[in-house]
Amino acid sequence: MAFLEITVPPLPHYIASGLNSIPQDGQHPSRSNIQVFDLLITKSGCFYIGEEDARFEVNVGQAVILRPDRYHFATKACSELTYTYWLHFHVGGEWELIKPVSGAAVSLEDPASAHMPTETFVVEPFKMRIPQFTTLLHPEKMYELFDQLHQLQANAHISSVRFAQQQLFQEMLHQLAASAETDHASASRACAEKAASYLRQHYREAVTAKQLGDELNFHPVYIARCMQKEYGCSPITYLLRLRIGQAKLLLLQTELPIAHIAQEVGLEQAAYFAASFTKFEGMSPRTYRQQFSHRL
């Protein structure tokens, strides 16, 4: 299964939607480079469409997302009257279409990726992953959302209504993502999320790769591969980032000695804490605290 992976923020943006009918022996129109994503959901009947080397037979309760930069073409005529919901949306940030393949094992450590820009509070992007083609878990819910969008369209010139449409669209994306949760491809995400949850609960403790593997009942190399895929770093680096983030809060909000803060976030050796903090933030813990000190 291919996935559309969107980096958030910014959130994908709803543009327009509607309901189309394709007569018996008719075809979905062929189009090229329409510059927006096209979400298509079959309400009744079935239609056939292709994108590059992919071919989709979209039956009732199934959804397909077509890319904005490719040629889309009908591969077969409809054998019956077919109704399809359509929705155009825009992605303002980074995105890619991913076709999962089994990758090589990654290292448990990746110090090269440890450095992050110096900011008081870092807004860390996350990945929104939705299937390009899927059978909806709750198709009737999706139909209802489309109908609500249609009802709002007459007043779409009002800002509050546009905001309501965006909220409905976000719920659609949630429904699409949920439809793929039982797919094998989500196993990697589930493993990574479990590992991240464990690290967040135990960041004050000394956590080893073996301990993490024992707790999750997965091989440490597999956990590392999953976290690299989902979060872009190894468990070791994820844990260190978490500890440094917590240390920044304590430096900003308390007057605790730096050595005490190091212990609070699970780094017993003050020298190692200072070196790690400097590597991530480009300045020492002391300098970081001083930049927020009150000046008369």
PDB file of C-alpha atoms in Angstrom:
ATOM      1  CA  MET A   1       0.000   0.000   0.000  1.00  0.00           C
ATOM      2  CA  ALA A   2       1.287   3.469  -0.919  1.00  0.00           C
ATOM      3  CA  PHE A   3       0.962   6.294   1.605  1.00  0.00           C
ATOM      4  CA  LEU A   4       0.803  10.030   1.220  1.00  0.00           C
ATOM      5  CA  GLU A   5       3.086  11.364   3.949  1.00  0.00           C
ATOM      6  CA  ILE A   6       2.564  15.050   4.756  1.00  0.00           C
ATOM      7  CA  THR A   7       4.834  17.082   7.024  1.00  0.00           C
ATOM      8  CA  VAL A   8       2.800  19.173   9.486  1.00  0.00           C
ATOM      9  CA  PRO A   9       2.740  22.132  10.073  1.00  0.00           C
ATOM     10  CA  PRO A  10       1.246  23.567   7.938  1.00  0.00           C
ATOM     11  CA  LEU A  11      -1.964  21.568   7.841  1.00  0.00           C
ATOM     12  CA  PRO A  12      -3.396  20.491   4.472  1.00  0.00           C
ATOM     13  CA  HIS A  13      -5.982  23.001   3.270  1.00  0.00           C
ATOM     14  CA  TYR A  14      -9.502  22.257   1.970  1.00  0.00           C
ATOM     15  CA  ILE A  15     -10.393  23.914  -1.362  1.00  0.00           C
ATOM     16  CA  ALA A  16     -13.643  22.522  -2.778  1.00  0.00           C
ATOM     17  CA  SER A  17     -15.760  19.362  -2.969  1.00  0.00           C
ATOM     18  CA  GLY A  18     -18.844  17.899  -4.610  1.00  0.00           C
ATOM     19  CA  LEU A  19     -20.687  14.833  -5.902  1.00  0.00           C
ATOM     20  CA  ASN A  20     -20.293  13.662  -9.504  1.00  0.00           C
ATOM     21  CA  SER A  21     -22.180  11.053 -11.511  1.00  0.00           C
ATOM     22  CA  ILE A  22     -20.640   8.856 -14.208  1.00  0.00           C
ATOM     23  CA  PRO A  23     -23.179   7.191 -16.502  1.00  0.00           C
ATOM     24  CA  GLN A  24     -23.057   3.547 -17.502  1.00  0.00           C
ATOM     25  CA  ASP A  25     -20.325   3.122 -20.127  1.00  0.00           C
ATOM     26  CA  GLY A  26     -18.929   6.507 -19.087  1.00  0.00           C
ATOM     27  CA  GLN A  27     -15.457   7.162 -17.695  1.00  0.00           C
ATOM     28  CA  HIS A  28     -13.830   9.358 -15.115  1.00  0.00           C
ATOM     29  CA  PRO A  29     -12.252  12.317 -16.959  1.00  0.00           C
ATOM     30  CA  SER A  30      -8.539  12.152 -17.701  1.00  0.00           C
ATOM     31  CA  ARG A  31      -6.534  15.141 -16.484  1.00  0.00           C
ATOM     32  CA  SER A  32      -2.925  16.188 -16.096  1.00  0.00           C
ATOM     33  CA  ASN A  33      -1.126  18.307 -13.471  1.00  0.00           C
ATOM     34  CA  ILE A  34      -4.207  19.877 -11.900  1.00  0.00           C
ATOM     35  CA  GLN A  35      -1.984  21.369  -9.137  1.00  0.00           C
ATOM     36  CA  VAL A  36      -4.143  20.122  -6.248  1.00  0.00           C
ATOM     37  CA  PHE A  37      -4.683  16.739  -4.613  1.00  0.00           C
ATOM     38  CA  ASP A  38      -7.877  15.002  -5.667  1.00  0.00           C
ATOM     39  CA  LEU A  39      -9.641  12.774  -3.130  1.00  0.00           C
ATOM     40  CA  LEU A  40     -12.239  10.507  -4.763  1.00  0.00           C
ATOM     41  CA  ILE A  41     -14.682   8.248  -2.884  1.00  0.00           C
ATOM     42  CA  THR A  42     -17.226   5.960  -4.524  1.00  0.00           C
ATOM     43  CA  LYS A  43     -20.748   6.193  -3.061  1.00  0.00           C
ATOM     44  CA  SER A  44     -22.333   3.785  -5.541  1.00  0.00           C
ATOM     45  CA  GLY A  45     -21.076   1.811  -8.523  1.00  0.00           C
ATOM     46  CA  CYS A  46     -17.394   1.579  -9.387  1.00  0.00           C
ATOM     47  CA  PHE A  47     -14.932   3.574 -11.465  1.00  0.00           C
ATOM     48  CA  TYR A  48     -11.473   2.798 -12.828  1.00  0.00           C
ATOM     49  CA  ILE A  49      -8.542   5.197 -12.909  1.00  0.00           C
ATOM     50  CA  GLY A  50      -4.779   5.090 -13.326  1.00  0.00           C
ATOM     51  CA  GLU A  51      -1.831   7.196 -12.210  1.00  0.00           C
ATOM     52  CA  GLU A  52       1.567   6.399 -13.723  1.00  0.00           C
ATOM     53  CA  ASP A  53       2.030   2.637 -13.278  1.00  0.00           C
ATOM     54  CA  ALA A  54      -0.717   2.333 -10.628  1.00  0.00           C
ATOM     55  CA  ARG A  55      -4.250   1.170 -11.471  1.00  0.00           C
ATOM     56  CA  PHE A  56      -7.199   1.658  -9.116  1.00  0.00           C
ATOM     57  CA  GLU A  57     -10.595  -0.043  -9.158  1.00  0.00           C
ATOM     58  CA  VAL A  58     -12.554   2.127  -6.727  1.00  0.00           C
ATOM     59  CA  ASN A  59     -15.625   0.316  -5.446  1.00  0.00           C
ATOM     60  CA  VAL A  60     -18.299   1.476  -3.014  1.00  0.00           C
ATOM     61  CA  GLY A  61     -16.779   2.624   0.272  1.00  0.00           C
ATOM     62  CA  GLN A  62     -13.277   2.946  -1.174  1.00  0.00           C
ATOM     63  CA  ALA A  63     -11.159   6.069  -1.545  1.00  0.00           C
ATOM     64  CA  VAL A  64      -8.229   7.079  -3.733  1.00  0.00           C
ATOM     65  CA  ILE A  65      -6.022  10.185  -3.625  1.00  0.00           C
ATOM     66  CA  LEU A  66      -4.527  11.417  -6.895  1.00  0.00           C
ATOM     67  CA  ARG A  67      -1.366  13.498  -6.946  1.00  0.00           C
ATOM     68  CA  PRO A  68      -1.357  17.130  -8.131  1.00  0.00           C
ATOM     69  CA  ASP A  69       1.619  16.647 -10.464  1.00  0.00           C
ATOM     70  CA  ARG A  70       0.725  13.549 -12.480  1.00  0.00           C
ATOM     71  CA  TYR A  71      -1.428  12.474 -15.400  1.00  0.00           C
ATOM     72  CA  HIS A  72      -4.617  10.662 -14.339  1.00  0.00           C
ATOM     73  CA  PHE A  73      -6.484   8.588 -16.875  1.00  0.00           C
ATOM     74  CA  ALA A  74      -9.526   6.344 -17.057  1.00  0.00           C
ATOM     75  CA  THR A  75      -8.569   2.702 -17.510  1.00  0.00           C
ATOM     76  CA  LYS A  76     -12.046   1.289 -18.092  1.00  0.00           C
ATOM     77  CA  ALA A  77     -15.645   2.401 -18.586  1.00  0.00           C
ATOM     78  CA  CYS A  78     -18.129   2.119 -15.707  1.00  0.00           C
ATOM     79  CA  SER A  79     -20.467  -0.866 -15.990  1.00  0.00           C
ATOM     80  CA  GLU A  80     -23.255   0.967 -14.105  1.00  0.00           C
ATOM     81  CA  LEU A  81     -24.293   4.434 -13.019  1.00  0.00           C
ATOM     82  CA  THR A  82     -21.622   5.530 -10.542  1.00  0.00           C
ATOM     83  CA  TYR A  83     -21.616   8.344  -7.999  1.00  0.00           C
ATOM     84  CA  THR A  84     -18.338   9.660  -6.610  1.00  0.00           C
ATOM     85  CA  TYR A  85     -17.589  12.269  -4.000  1.00  0.00           C
ATOM     86  CA  TRP A  86     -14.614  14.451  -4.928  1.00  0.00           C
ATOM     87  CA  LEU A  87     -12.541  16.852  -2.872  1.00  0.00           C
ATOM     88  CA  HIS A  88      -9.623  19.066  -3.824  1.00  0.00           C
ATOM     89  CA  PHE A  89      -7.048  19.989  -1.191  1.00  0.00           C
ATOM     90  CA  HIS A  90      -3.716  21.747  -1.083  1.00  0.00           C
ATOM     91  CA  VAL A  91      -0.570  20.830   0.837  1.00  0.00           C
ATOM     92  CA  GLY A  92       1.540  23.881   1.580  1.00  0.00           C
ATOM     93  CA  GLY A  93       4.454  22.045   3.163  1.00  0.00           C
ATOM     94  CA  GLU A  94       6.539  19.016   2.296  1.00  0.00           C
ATOM     95  CA  TRP A  95       4.943  15.778   1.159  1.00  0.00           C
ATOM     96  CA  GLU A  96       5.906  12.556  -0.562  1.00  0.00           C
ATOM     97  CA  LEU A  97       4.250   9.403  -1.783  1.00  0.00           C
ATOM     98  CA  ILE A  98       5.809   6.419  -0.040  1.00  0.00           C
ATOM     99  CA  LYS A  99       5.686   2.854  -1.229  1.00  0.00           C
ATOM    100  CA  PRO A 100       6.835   0.828   1.806  1.00  0.00           C
ATOM    101  CA  VAL A 101       9.740  -1.532   1.241  1.00  0.00           C
ATOM    102  CA  SER A 102      11.759  -3.538   3.716  1.00  0.00           C
ATOM    103  CA  GLY A 103      14.820  -1.489   4.554  1.00  0.00           C
ATOM    104  CA  ALA A 104      18.182  -2.319   5.964  1.00  0.00           C
ATOM    105  CA  ALA A 105      18.787  -2.202   9.673  1.00  0.00           C
ATOM    106  CA  VAL A 106      19.814   1.169  11.061  1.00  0.00           C
ATOM    107  CA  SER A 107      22.289   1.923  13.790  1.00  0.00           C
ATOM    108  CA  LEU A 108      21.040   2.309  17.323  1.00  0.00           C
ATOM    109  CA  GLU A 109      22.948   5.566  17.475  1.00  0.00           C
ATOM    110  CA  ASP A 110      22.934   8.466  15.032  1.00  0.00           C
ATOM    111  CA  PRO A 111      24.926  11.321  16.581  1.00  0.00           C
ATOM    112  CA  ALA A 112      25.145  13.132  13.246  1.00  0.00           C
ATOM    113  CA  SER A 113      21.419  13.905  13.419  1.00  0.00           C
ATOM    114  CA  ALA A 114      21.461  15.052  17.015  1.00  0.00           C
ATOM    115  CA  HIS A 115      21.965  18.782  16.462  1.00  0.00           C
ATOM    116  CA  MET A 116      18.855  20.961  16.301  1.00  0.00           C
ATOM    117  CA  PRO A 117      18.471  24.733  15.793  1.00  0.00           C
ATOM    118  CA  THR A 118      18.651  26.873  18.896  1.00  0.00           C
ATOM    119  CA  GLU A 119      15.174  28.049  19.873  1.00  0.00           C
ATOM    120  CA  THR A 120      13.432  28.602  23.174  1.00  0.00           C
ATOM    121  CA  PHE A 121      10.687  26.168  22.282  1.00  0.00           C
ATOM    122  CA  VAL A 122      11.040  24.102  19.136  1.00  0.00           C
ATOM    123  CA  VAL A 123       7.900  23.388  17.141  1.00  0.00           C
ATOM    124  CA  GLU A 124       8.743  19.911  15.932  1.00  0.00           C
ATOM    125  CA  PRO A 125       7.048  18.896  12.670  1.00  0.00           C
ATOM    126  CA  PHE A 126       5.313  15.541  12.546  1.00  0.00           C
ATOM    127  CA  LYS A 127       4.227  13.242   9.750  1.00  0.00           C
ATOM    128  CA  MET A 128       0.614  12.795   8.761  1.00  0.00           C
ATOM    129  CA  ARG A 129       0.301   9.528   6.846  1.00  0.00           C
ATOM    130  CA  ILE A 130      -2.805   8.623   4.887  1.00  0.00           C
ATOM    131  CA  PRO A 131      -3.224   5.778   2.384  1.00  0.00           C
ATOM    132  CA  GLN A 132      -3.398   6.641  -1.290  1.00  0.00           C
ATOM    133  CA  PHE A 133      -5.990   3.899  -1.775  1.00  0.00           C
ATOM    134  CA  THR A 134      -8.051   2.342   0.994  1.00  0.00           C
ATOM    135  CA  THR A 135     -11.323   0.757   2.010  1.00  0.00           C
ATOM    136  CA  LEU A 136     -12.932   3.107   4.510  1.00  0.00           C
ATOM    137  CA  LEU A 137     -13.589   1.811   8.007  1.00  0.00           C
ATOM    138  CA  HIS A 138     -16.708   3.974   8.300  1.00  0.00           C
ATOM    139  CA  PRO A 139     -17.853   4.996   4.806  1.00  0.00           C
ATOM    140  CA  GLU A 140     -21.197   6.335   6.024  1.00  0.00           C
ATOM    141  CA  LYS A 141     -19.341   8.739   8.309  1.00  0.00           C
ATOM    142  CA  MET A 142     -17.309   9.990   5.351  1.00  0.00           C
ATOM    143  CA  TYR A 143     -20.467  10.447   3.252  1.00  0.00           C
ATOM    144  CA  GLU A 144     -21.959  12.455   6.108  1.00  0.00           C
ATOM    145  CA  LEU A 145     -18.895  14.708   6.242  1.00  0.00           C
ATOM    146  CA  PHE A 146     -19.128  15.354   2.510  1.00  0.00           C
ATOM    147  CA  ASP A 147     -22.815  16.240   2.852  1.00  0.00           C
ATOM    148  CA  GLN A 148     -22.000  18.689   5.652  1.00  0.00           C
ATOM    149  CA  LEU A 149     -19.363  20.330   3.462  1.00  0.00           C
ATOM    150  CA  HIS A 150     -21.935  20.700   0.695  1.00  0.00           C
ATOM    151  CA  GLN A 151     -24.452  22.310   3.058  1.00  0.00           C
ATOM    152  CA  LEU A 152     -21.850  24.892   4.120  1.00  0.00           C
ATOM    153  CA  GLN A 153     -20.832  25.786   0.583  1.00  0.00           C
ATOM    154  CA  ALA A 154     -23.504  28.474   0.083  1.00  0.00           C
ATOM    155  CA  ASN A 155     -21.982  30.499   2.937  1.00  0.00           C
ATOM    156  CA  ALA A 156     -18.334  29.710   2.228  1.00  0.00           C
ATOM    157  CA  HIS A 157     -17.622  33.441   1.831  1.00  0.00           C
ATOM    158  CA  ILE A 158     -17.994  33.776   5.625  1.00  0.00           C
ATOM    159  CA  SER A 159     -14.770  33.219   7.554  1.00  0.00           C
ATOM    160  CA  SER A 160     -16.385  31.186  10.324  1.00  0.00           C
ATOM    161  CA  VAL A 161     -17.932  28.868   7.718  1.00  0.00           C
ATOM    162  CA  ARG A 162     -14.596  28.400   5.983  1.00  0.00           C
ATOM    163  CA  PHE A 163     -13.112  27.475   9.342  1.00  0.00           C
ATOM    164  CA  ALA A 164     -15.910  24.942   9.861  1.00  0.00           C
ATOM    165  CA  GLN A 165     -15.120  23.432   6.461  1.00  0.00           C
ATOM    166  CA  GLN A 166     -11.478  23.079   7.416  1.00  0.00           C
ATOM    167  CA  GLN A 167     -12.507  21.273  10.603  1.00  0.00           C
ATOM    168  CA  LEU A 168     -14.652  18.845   8.619  1.00  0.00           C
ATOM    169  CA  PHE A 169     -11.757  18.243   6.241  1.00  0.00           C
ATOM    170  CA  GLN A 170      -9.405  17.473   9.142  1.00  0.00           C
ATOM    171  CA  GLU A 171     -11.915  14.881  10.356  1.00  0.00           C
ATOM    172  CA  MET A 172     -11.895  13.368   6.857  1.00  0.00           C
ATOM    173  CA  LEU A 173      -8.124  13.018   6.997  1.00  0.00           C
ATOM    174  CA  HIS A 174      -8.484  11.345  10.387  1.00  0.00           C
ATOM    175  CA  GLN A 175     -11.005   8.892   8.935  1.00  0.00           C
ATOM    176  CA  LEU A 176      -8.672   8.100   6.038  1.00  0.00           C
ATOM    177  CA  ALA A 177      -5.715   7.542   8.346  1.00  0.00           C
ATOM    178  CA  ALA A 178      -7.806   5.297  10.619  1.00  0.00           C
ATOM    179  CA  SER A 179      -8.730   3.135   7.627  1.00  0.00           C
ATOM    180  CA  ALA A 180      -5.104   2.071   7.300  1.00  0.00           C
ATOM    181  CA  GLU A 181      -4.376   1.445  10.975  1.00  0.00           C
ATOM    182  CA  THR A 182      -4.972  -2.288  10.623  1.00  0.00           C
ATOM    183  CA  ASP A 183      -2.661  -2.530   7.615  1.00  0.00           C
ATOM    184  CA  HIS A 184       0.728  -4.149   8.057  1.00  0.00           C
ATOM    185  CA  ALA A 185       2.418  -0.883   7.198  1.00  0.00           C
ATOM    186  CA  SER A 186       1.142   0.592  10.484  1.00  0.00           C
ATOM    187  CA  ALA A 187       3.113  -1.979  12.498  1.00  0.00           C
ATOM    188  CA  SER A 188       6.206   0.177  12.194  1.00  0.00           C
ATOM    189  CA  ARG A 189       4.360   3.221  13.498  1.00  0.00           C
ATOM    190  CA  ALA A 190       2.833   1.250  16.376  1.00  0.00           C
ATOM    191  CA  CYS A 191       6.264   0.016  17.449  1.00  0.00           C
ATOM    192  CA  ALA A 192       7.792   3.494  17.223  1.00  0.00           C
ATOM    193  CA  GLU A 193       4.934   5.062  19.179  1.00  0.00           C
ATOM    194  CA  LYS A 194       5.201   2.442  21.927  1.00  0.00           C
ATOM    195  CA  ALA A 195       8.933   3.044  22.161  1.00  0.00           C
ATOM    196  CA  ALA A 196       8.438   6.811  22.297  1.00  0.00           C
ATOM    197  CA  SER A 197       5.781   6.468  25.001  1.00  0.00           C
ATOM    198  CA  TYR A 198       8.075   4.292  27.101  1.00  0.00           C
ATOM    199  CA  LEU A 199      10.967   6.733  26.727  1.00  0.00           C
ATOM    200  CA  ARG A 200       8.748   9.662  27.681  1.00  0.00           C
ATOM    201  CA  GLN A 201       7.632   7.858  30.829  1.00  0.00           C
ATOM    202  CA  HIS A 202      11.136   6.780  31.828  1.00  0.00           C
ATOM    203  CA  TYR A 203      13.426   9.558  30.552  1.00  0.00           C
ATOM    204  CA  ARG A 204      14.648  10.236  34.114  1.00  0.00           C
ATOM    205  CA  GLU A 205      16.008   6.679  34.279  1.00  0.00           C
ATOM    206  CA  ALA A 206      18.960   4.984  32.609  1.00  0.00           C
ATOM    207  CA  VAL A 207      17.375   3.273  29.587  1.00  0.00           C
ATOM    208  CA  THR A 208      19.363   0.900  27.393  1.00  0.00           C
ATOM    209  CA  ALA A 209      18.511  -0.502  23.969  1.00  0.00           C
ATOM    210  CA  LYS A 210      18.221  -3.982  25.507  1.00  0.00           C
ATOM    211  CA  GLN A 211      15.875  -2.760  28.215  1.00  0.00           C
ATOM    212  CA  LEU A 212      13.687  -1.039  25.640  1.00  0.00           C
ATOM    213  CA  GLY A 213      13.617  -4.219  23.556  1.00  0.00           C
ATOM    214  CA  ASP A 214      12.658  -6.326  26.559  1.00  0.00           C
ATOM    215  CA  GLU A 215       9.857  -3.946  27.528  1.00  0.00           C
ATOM    216  CA  LEU A 216       8.374  -3.827  24.024  1.00  0.00           C
ATOM    217  CA  ASN A 217       9.151  -7.469  23.187  1.00  0.00           C
ATOM    218  CA  PHE A 218      10.887  -6.417  19.963  1.00  0.00           C
ATOM    219  CA  HIS A 219      14.504  -6.690  18.864  1.00  0.00           C
ATOM    220  CA  PRO A 220      16.380  -3.418  19.550  1.00  0.00           C
ATOM    221  CA  VAL A 221      17.445  -3.162  15.899  1.00  0.00           C
ATOM    222  CA  TYR A 222      13.807  -3.393  14.768  1.00  0.00           C
ATOM    223  CA  ILE A 223      12.802  -0.688  17.258  1.00  0.00           C
ATOM    224  CA  ALA A 224      15.613   1.519  16.006  1.00  0.00           C
ATOM    225  CA  ARG A 225      14.523   0.985  12.407  1.00  0.00           C
ATOM    226  CA  CYS A 226      10.918   1.875  13.256  1.00  0.00           C
ATOM    227  CA  MET A 227      11.870   5.019  15.170  1.00  0.00           C
ATOM    228  CA  GLN A 228      14.201   6.106  12.399  1.00  0.00           C
ATOM    229  CA  LYS A 229      11.350   5.746   9.931  1.00  0.00           C
ATOM    230  CA  GLU A 230       8.706   7.476  12.047  1.00  0.00           C
ATOM    231  CA  TYR A 231      10.724  10.090  13.932  1.00  0.00           C
ATOM    232  CA  GLY A 232      13.892  10.428  11.888  1.00  0.00           C
ATOM    233  CA  CYS A 233      16.241   9.386  14.682  1.00  0.00           C
ATOM    234  CA  SER A 234      17.324   6.445  16.824  1.00  0.00           C
ATOM    235  CA  PRO A 235      15.881   5.727  20.282  1.00  0.00           C
ATOM    236  CA  ILE A 236      19.101   7.058  21.842  1.00  0.00           C
ATOM    237  CA  THR A 237      18.812  10.383  20.059  1.00  0.00           C
ATOM    238  CA  TYR A 238      15.057  10.590  20.705  1.00  0.00           C
ATOM    239  CA  LEU A 239      15.722  10.110  24.418  1.00  0.00           C
ATOM    240  CA  LEU A 240      18.490  12.693  24.426  1.00  0.00           C
ATOM    241  CA  ARG A 241      16.312  15.230  22.614  1.00  0.00           C
ATOM    242  CA  LEU A 242      13.576  14.632  25.156  1.00  0.00           C
ATOM    243  CA  ARG A 243      15.977  15.118  28.070  1.00  0.00           C
ATOM    244  CA  ILE A 244      17.383  18.336  26.612  1.00  0.00           C
ATOM    245  CA  GLY A 245      13.862  19.649  26.010  1.00  0.00           C
ATOM    246  CA  GLN A 246      12.933  18.994  29.635  1.00  0.00           C
ATOM    247  CA  ALA A 247      16.186  20.597  30.778  1.00  0.00           C
ATOM    248  CA  LYS A 248      15.366  23.758  28.807  1.00  0.00           C
ATOM    249  CA  LEU A 249      12.063  24.048  30.661  1.00  0.00           C
ATOM    250  CA  LEU A 250      13.779  23.664  34.018  1.00  0.00           C
ATOM    251  CA  LEU A 251      16.477  26.191  33.094  1.00  0.00           C
ATOM    252  CA  LEU A 252      13.804  28.673  32.088  1.00  0.00           C
ATOM    253  CA  GLN A 253      11.270  28.083  34.861  1.00  0.00           C
ATOM    254  CA  THR A 254      13.421  27.298  37.920  1.00  0.00           C
ATOM    255  CA  GLU A 255      16.571  28.429  39.696  1.00  0.00           C
ATOM    256  CA  LEU A 256      17.818  24.866  40.222  1.00  0.00           C
ATOM    257  CA  PRO A 257      21.579  24.362  39.889  1.00  0.00           C
ATOM    258  CA  ILE A 258      22.601  23.011  36.506  1.00  0.00           C
ATOM    259  CA  ALA A 259      24.027  19.828  38.035  1.00  0.00           C
ATOM    260  CA  HIS A 260      20.686  19.215  39.748  1.00  0.00           C
ATOM    261  CA  ILE A 261      18.819  19.751  36.479  1.00  0.00           C
ATOM    262  CA  ALA A 262      21.096  17.198  34.819  1.00  0.00           C
ATOM    263  CA  GLN A 263      20.030  14.617  37.400  1.00  0.00           C
ATOM    264  CA  GLU A 264      16.371  15.586  37.061  1.00  0.00           C
ATOM    265  CA  VAL A 265      16.391  14.708  33.358  1.00  0.00           C
ATOM    266  CA  GLY A 266      18.283  11.442  33.754  1.00  0.00           C
ATOM    267  CA  LEU A 267      21.842  12.587  32.980  1.00  0.00           C
ATOM    268  CA  GLU A 268      23.880  11.912  36.105  1.00  0.00           C
ATOM    269  CA  GLN A 269      27.143  13.369  34.823  1.00  0.00           C
ATOM    270  CA  ALA A 270      26.978  17.165  34.673  1.00  0.00           C
ATOM    271  CA  ALA A 271      29.854  17.345  32.169  1.00  0.00           C
ATOM    272  CA  TYR A 272      28.086  15.002  29.745  1.00  0.00           C
ATOM    273  CA  PHE A 273      24.858  16.946  30.196  1.00  0.00           C
ATOM    274  CA  ALA A 274      26.610  20.224  29.408  1.00  0.00           C
ATOM    275  CA  ALA A 275      28.341  18.758  26.351  1.00  0.00           C
ATOM    276  CA  SER A 276      25.092  17.225  25.037  1.00  0.00           C
ATOM    277  CA  PHE A 277      23.145  20.425  25.651  1.00  0.00           C
ATOM    278  CA  THR A 278      25.756  22.471  23.804  1.00  0.00           C
ATOM    279  CA  LYS A 279      25.694  20.027  20.888  1.00  0.00           C
ATOM    280  CA  PHE A 280      21.937  20.354  20.546  1.00  0.00           C
ATOM    281  CA  GLU A 281      21.467  24.040  21.323  1.00  0.00           C
ATOM    282  CA  GLY A 282      24.748  25.609  20.219  1.00  0.00           C
ATOM    283  CA  MET A 283      25.322  27.097  23.680  1.00  0.00           C
ATOM    284  CA  SER A 284      25.941  25.899  27.215  1.00  0.00           C
ATOM    285  CA  PRO A 285      23.111  25.428  29.729  1.00  0.00           C
ATOM    286  CA  ARG A 286      24.397  28.432  31.668  1.00  0.00           C
ATOM    287  CA  THR A 287      24.402  30.681  28.600  1.00  0.00           C
ATOM    288  CA  TYR A 288      20.933  29.458  27.662  1.00  0.00           C
ATOM    289  CA  ARG A 289      19.595  30.420  31.099  1.00  0.00           C
ATOM    290  CA  GLN A 290      21.377  33.782  31.148  1.00  0.00           C
ATOM    291  CA  GLN A 291      19.759  34.940  27.910  1.00  0.00           C
ATOM    292  CA  PHE A 292      16.420  34.963  29.704  1.00  0.00           C
ATOM    293  CA  SER A 293      17.685  36.591  32.891  1.00  0.00           C
ATOM    294  CA  HIS A 294      16.030  39.835  33.973  1.00  0.00           C
ATOM    295  CA  ARG A 295      18.008  42.915  33.059  1.00  0.00           C
ATOM    296  CA  LEU A 296      17.385  46.327  34.586  1.00  0.00           C
TER     297      LEU A 296
END
